[in-house]
PDB file of C-alpha atoms in Angstrom:
ATOM      1  CA  MET G   1      12.746  -8.049  16.795  1.00 96.00           C
ATOM      2  CA  LYS G   2      10.774  -9.149  13.551  1.00 96.00           C
ATOM      3  CA  ALA G   3      12.470  -8.821  10.203  1.00 97.00           C
ATOM      4  CA  PHE G   4      10.436  -9.971   6.988  1.00 97.00           C
ATOM      5  CA  ARG G   5      11.362 -10.714   3.444  1.00 96.00           C
ATOM      6  CA  LEU G   6       9.445  -9.084   0.579  1.00 93.00           C
ATOM      7  CA  ASP G   7      10.036 -11.946  -1.343  1.00 93.00           C
ATOM      8  CA  GLU G   8       8.591 -14.009   1.038  1.00 95.00           C
ATOM      9  CA  LEU G   9       5.360 -11.858   1.973  1.00 95.00           C
ATOM     10  CA  GLU G  10       4.828 -11.541  -1.781  1.00 94.00           C
ATOM     11  CA  GLY G  11       4.452 -15.642  -1.783  1.00 94.00           C
ATOM     12  CA  GLU G  12       2.127 -15.498   1.274  1.00 95.00           C
ATOM     13  CA  ARG G  13       0.016 -12.671  -0.438  1.00 94.00           C
ATOM     14  CA  LEU G  14      -0.238 -14.853  -3.640  1.00 93.00           C
ATOM     15  CA  ALA G  15      -1.019 -18.061  -1.641  1.00 94.00           C
ATOM     16  CA  ASN G  16      -3.914 -16.043   0.189  1.00 90.00           C
ATOM     17  CA  ASP G  17      -5.579 -14.593  -3.176  1.00 88.00           C
ATOM     18  CA  GLY G  18      -5.515 -11.265  -1.818  1.00 89.00           C
ATOM     19  CA  ALA G  19      -4.159  -7.783  -2.976  1.00 94.00           C
ATOM     20  CA  TYR G  20      -3.312  -7.126   0.638  1.00 95.00           C
ATOM     21  CA  LEU G  21      -1.429  -8.467   3.451  1.00 96.00           C
ATOM     22  CA  GLN G  22      -1.130  -7.141   6.600  1.00 96.00           C
ATOM     23  CA  PHE G  23       2.073  -8.449   7.898  1.00 97.00           C
ATOM     24  CA  LEU G  24       2.634  -6.745  11.217  1.00 97.00           C
ATOM     25  CA  ARG G  25       0.354  -5.309  13.526  1.00 97.00           C
ATOM     26  CA  GLU G  26       1.361  -3.390  16.855  1.00 97.00           C
ATOM     27  CA  ARG G  27      -0.021  -1.150  19.379  1.00 96.00           C
ATOM     28  CA  ASN G  28       0.587   2.198  17.352  1.00 97.00           C
ATOM     29  CA  MET G  29       0.385   0.955  13.754  1.00 97.00           C
ATOM     30  CA  SER G  30       0.086  -1.858  11.109  1.00 98.00           C
ATOM     31  CA  VAL G  31       1.926  -2.547   8.149  1.00 98.00           C
ATOM     32  CA  GLY G  32       1.278  -4.468   4.787  1.00 97.00           C
ATOM     33  CA  LEU G  33       1.765  -5.304   1.469  1.00 97.00           C
ATOM     34  CA  TYR G  34      -0.228  -4.085  -1.249  1.00 97.00           C
ATOM     35  CA  ALA G  35      -0.081  -5.630  -4.861  1.00 97.00           C
ATOM     36  CA  LEU G  36      -2.060  -4.280  -8.234  1.00 97.00           C
ATOM     37  CA  ASP G  37      -0.878  -5.629 -11.859  1.00 96.00           C
ATOM     38  CA  ALA G  38      -0.766  -2.827 -14.799  1.00 97.00           C
ATOM     39  CA  GLY G  39      -4.058  -1.959 -15.523  1.00 96.00           C
ATOM     40  CA  GLN G  40      -6.011  -3.213 -12.615  1.00 96.00           C
ATOM     41  CA  MET G  41      -8.243  -0.733 -10.820  1.00 94.00           C
ATOM     42  CA  ASP G  42      -7.797   0.228  -6.857  1.00 96.00           C
ATOM     43  CA  PRO G  43     -10.875  -0.557  -5.381  1.00 95.00           C
ATOM     44  CA  GLN G  44     -10.075   1.050  -2.060  1.00 94.00           C
ATOM     45  CA  THR G  45     -12.323   3.492  -0.151  1.00 94.00           C
ATOM     46  CA  PRO G  46     -10.903   6.021   2.618  1.00 96.00           C
ATOM     47  CA  HIS G  47      -9.539   4.493   5.680  1.00 95.00           C
ATOM     48  CA  ALA G  48     -10.027   5.577   9.069  1.00 96.00           C
ATOM     49  CA  GLN G  49      -6.502   5.556  10.109  1.00 97.00           C
ATOM     50  CA  ASP G  50      -3.241   7.887   8.322  1.00 98.00           C
ATOM     51  CA  GLU G  51      -1.173   6.010   6.020  1.00 98.00           C
ATOM     52  CA  VAL G  52       2.216   6.143   4.445  1.00 98.00           C
ATOM     53  CA  TYR G  53       2.607   4.146   1.050  1.00 98.00           C
ATOM     54  CA  VAL G  54       6.393   3.282   0.185  1.00 98.00           C
ATOM     55  CA  VAL G  55       6.172   2.447  -3.698  1.00 98.00           C
ATOM     56  CA  MET G  56       9.017  -0.804  -3.648  1.00 97.00           C
ATOM     57  CA  SER G  57       8.111  -1.436  -7.462  1.00 97.00           C
ATOM     58  CA  GLY G  58       6.247  -0.489 -10.586  1.00 98.00           C
ATOM     59  CA  ARG G  59       4.858   2.481 -11.813  1.00 98.00           C
ATOM     60  CA  ALA G  60       1.233   4.125 -11.521  1.00 98.00           C
ATOM     61  CA  SER G  61      -0.252   7.642 -10.936  1.00 98.00           C
ATOM     62  CA  ILE G  62      -2.057   7.958  -7.264  1.00 98.00           C
ATOM     63  CA  THR G  63      -4.689  10.756  -6.648  1.00 98.00           C
ATOM     64  CA  VAL G  64      -4.849  11.743  -2.933  1.00 98.00           C
ATOM     65  CA  GLY G  65      -7.742  14.508  -2.808  1.00 98.00           C
ATOM     66  CA  GLU G  66      -7.733  16.545  -5.405  1.00 97.00           C
ATOM     67  CA  GLU G  67      -4.010  16.079  -5.858  1.00 98.00           C
ATOM     68  CA  THR G  68      -2.548  13.643  -8.460  1.00 98.00           C
ATOM     69  CA  THR G  69       1.496  12.639  -8.850  1.00 98.00           C
ATOM     70  CA  HIS G  70       3.261   9.774 -10.625  1.00 98.00           C
ATOM     71  CA  VAL G  71       4.890   7.531  -8.351  1.00 98.00           C
ATOM     72  CA  GLY G  72       7.577   4.383  -8.665  1.00 98.00           C
ATOM     73  CA  ARG G  73      10.249   2.623  -6.837  1.00 98.00           C
ATOM     74  CA  GLY G  74      11.426   4.625  -3.974  1.00 98.00           C
ATOM     75  CA  SER G  75       8.261   7.033  -3.780  1.00 98.00           C
ATOM     76  CA  VAL G  76       6.784   7.849  -0.607  1.00 98.00           C
ATOM     77  CA  VAL G  77       3.187   9.099  -0.376  1.00 98.00           C
ATOM     78  CA  TYR G  78       1.321  10.359   2.886  1.00 98.00           C
ATOM     79  CA  VAL G  79      -2.464   9.733   3.039  1.00 98.00           C
ATOM     80  CA  PRO G  80      -4.579  11.741   5.829  1.00 98.00           C
ATOM     81  CA  ALA G  81      -7.050   9.890   7.365  1.00 98.00           C
ATOM     82  CA  GLY G  82     -10.509  10.220   5.988  1.00 98.00           C
ATOM     83  CA  VAL G  83      -9.100  11.455   2.490  1.00 98.00           C
ATOM     84  CA  THR G  84     -10.044   9.922  -1.046  1.00 98.00           C
ATOM     85  CA  HIS G  85      -7.271   8.418  -2.840  1.00 98.00           C
ATOM     86  CA  ARG G  86      -6.526   5.923  -5.564  1.00 97.00           C
ATOM     87  CA  PHE G  87      -3.859   4.252  -7.485  1.00 98.00           C
ATOM     88  CA  HIS G  88      -4.441   4.771 -11.391  1.00 98.00           C
ATOM     89  CA  HIS G  89      -2.889   4.481 -14.715  1.00 98.00           C
ATOM     90  CA  ILE G  90      -0.693   1.397 -13.732  1.00 98.00           C
ATOM     91  CA  THR G  91       1.891   0.545 -16.022  1.00 98.00           C
ATOM     92  CA  GLU G  92       3.962  -1.593 -14.208  1.00 98.00           C
ATOM     93  CA  PRO G  93       2.814  -4.219 -11.666  1.00 97.00           C
ATOM     94  CA  LEU G  94       2.929  -2.066  -8.263  1.00 97.00           C
ATOM     95  CA  ARG G  95       4.475  -3.398  -4.888  1.00 97.00           C
ATOM     96  CA  VAL G  96       2.994  -1.078  -2.223  1.00 98.00           C
ATOM     97  CA  LEU G  97       4.199  -1.057   1.608  1.00 98.00           C
ATOM     98  CA  VAL G  98       1.321   0.590   3.653  1.00 98.00           C
ATOM     99  CA  VAL G  99       2.041   1.529   7.073  1.00 98.00           C
ATOM    100  CA  PHE G 100      -1.082   2.740   9.038  1.00 98.00           C
ATOM    101  CA  SER G 101      -1.213   4.540  12.026  1.00 97.00           C
ATOM    102  CA  PRO G 102      -3.224   3.947  14.622  1.00 97.00           C
ATOM    103  CA  PRO G 103      -3.277   0.130  13.417  1.00 96.00           C
ATOM    104  CA  GLU G 104      -5.826  -0.835   9.937  1.00 88.00           C
ATOM    105  CA  SER G 105      -9.232  -1.588  11.810  1.00 78.00           C
TER     106      SER G 105
END
């Protein structure tokens, strides 16, 4: 079994000076913690893998393709591989678990 604590992952992410920390990588998936501060721009580009976002804290909007929705704690969003997507209008610091399948390359 592999078990993780979000507060420890957040500390590790901060220590590595990055917005994204991949903390689990297996044959069929990878999982990471993504963080954006209020007002920050989301620089990501489409990925070659399917993604699921689970919002752990914060508030923002996300646009996936041509659709936009508001997200907050407890929101789950699926993004198909290759589709343009971006968080925006981030009003509270955003912390998101990201699941890639297959693993992010």
